[in-house]
Amino acid sequence: MCGGPALYARHSLEDKPHLIYNCDETGFGDKPRSMEKVLSQTGRKHIYQQQQTTREHITVHCCVNAAGDSIPPFTI
């Protein structure tokens, strides 16, 4: 819960879950993922793999509110 109950109270949102939204964005490339493995040092939290660049990329942005309603996804 981002901000906690005090933030919701300050903005009078305790009984208005339809006004509390969470959004997420994800991207898709036109090339399928390979089955290559990436080796890393034990205990590393963030491991990056260089990807081949591609000309096609789709980004989808989705939003859902605390009441469970969603708006149509925004696709770029």
XYZ file of C-alpha atoms in Angstrom:
76
model
C 0.000 0.000 0.000
C 1.767 3.109 -1.244
C 1.548 6.006 1.200
C -0.516 4.131 3.757
C -3.819 4.958 5.474
C -2.743 8.496 6.391
C -2.390 9.422 2.723
C -5.836 8.013 1.911
C -7.379 9.885 4.860
C -5.709 13.156 3.880
C -7.277 12.915 0.410
C -10.626 11.452 1.619
C -10.135 8.185 -0.283
C -10.855 5.624 2.451
C -14.311 4.773 1.055
C -13.532 5.488 -2.611
C -11.614 2.486 -4.024
C -12.900 3.384 -7.493
C -10.607 6.455 -7.401
C -7.402 4.608 -6.418
C -5.563 3.315 -9.506
C -2.406 1.331 -10.111
C -0.775 1.273 -13.535
C 1.873 -0.930 -15.084
C 3.714 -0.925 -18.371
C 5.285 -3.791 -20.258
C 6.954 -4.118 -23.631
C 7.085 -6.783 -26.309
C 9.598 -7.124 -29.130
C 9.076 -8.815 -32.470
C 11.855 -11.347 -31.890
C 11.149 -14.352 -29.654
C 13.289 -14.800 -26.563
C 16.154 -17.169 -26.980
C 16.831 -20.043 -24.640
C 20.291 -18.680 -23.817
C 21.373 -18.707 -20.196
C 22.990 -15.798 -18.404
C 25.644 -16.546 -15.808
C 26.031 -14.220 -12.863
C 27.706 -13.908 -9.512
C 25.770 -15.587 -6.682
C 23.587 -13.176 -4.706
C 23.210 -10.509 -7.407
C 19.740 -9.000 -7.391
C 19.797 -7.355 -10.817
C 21.070 -9.289 -13.807
C 20.963 -7.783 -17.264
C 21.183 -9.466 -20.626
C 21.928 -7.459 -23.734
C 19.226 -7.953 -26.320
C 19.514 -7.606 -30.041
C 17.887 -4.454 -31.278
C 14.745 -4.780 -33.295
C 12.624 -2.462 -35.354
C 9.302 -3.545 -33.909
C 8.356 -2.972 -30.291
C 4.914 -2.814 -28.666
C 4.356 -1.173 -25.290
C 1.161 -1.817 -23.317
C 0.082 0.335 -20.373
C -2.677 -1.124 -18.135
C -4.554 0.509 -15.238
C -6.790 -1.133 -12.606
C -8.440 0.521 -9.615
C -8.798 -0.811 -6.076
C -12.437 -1.759 -6.763
C -11.253 -4.157 -9.503
C -12.358 -2.098 -12.491
C -9.961 -1.502 -15.369
C -9.718 0.899 -18.244
C -8.883 -0.371 -21.743
C -5.149 -0.920 -22.178
C -3.174 1.786 -23.967
C -1.048 0.240 -26.708
C 1.851 2.010 -28.411
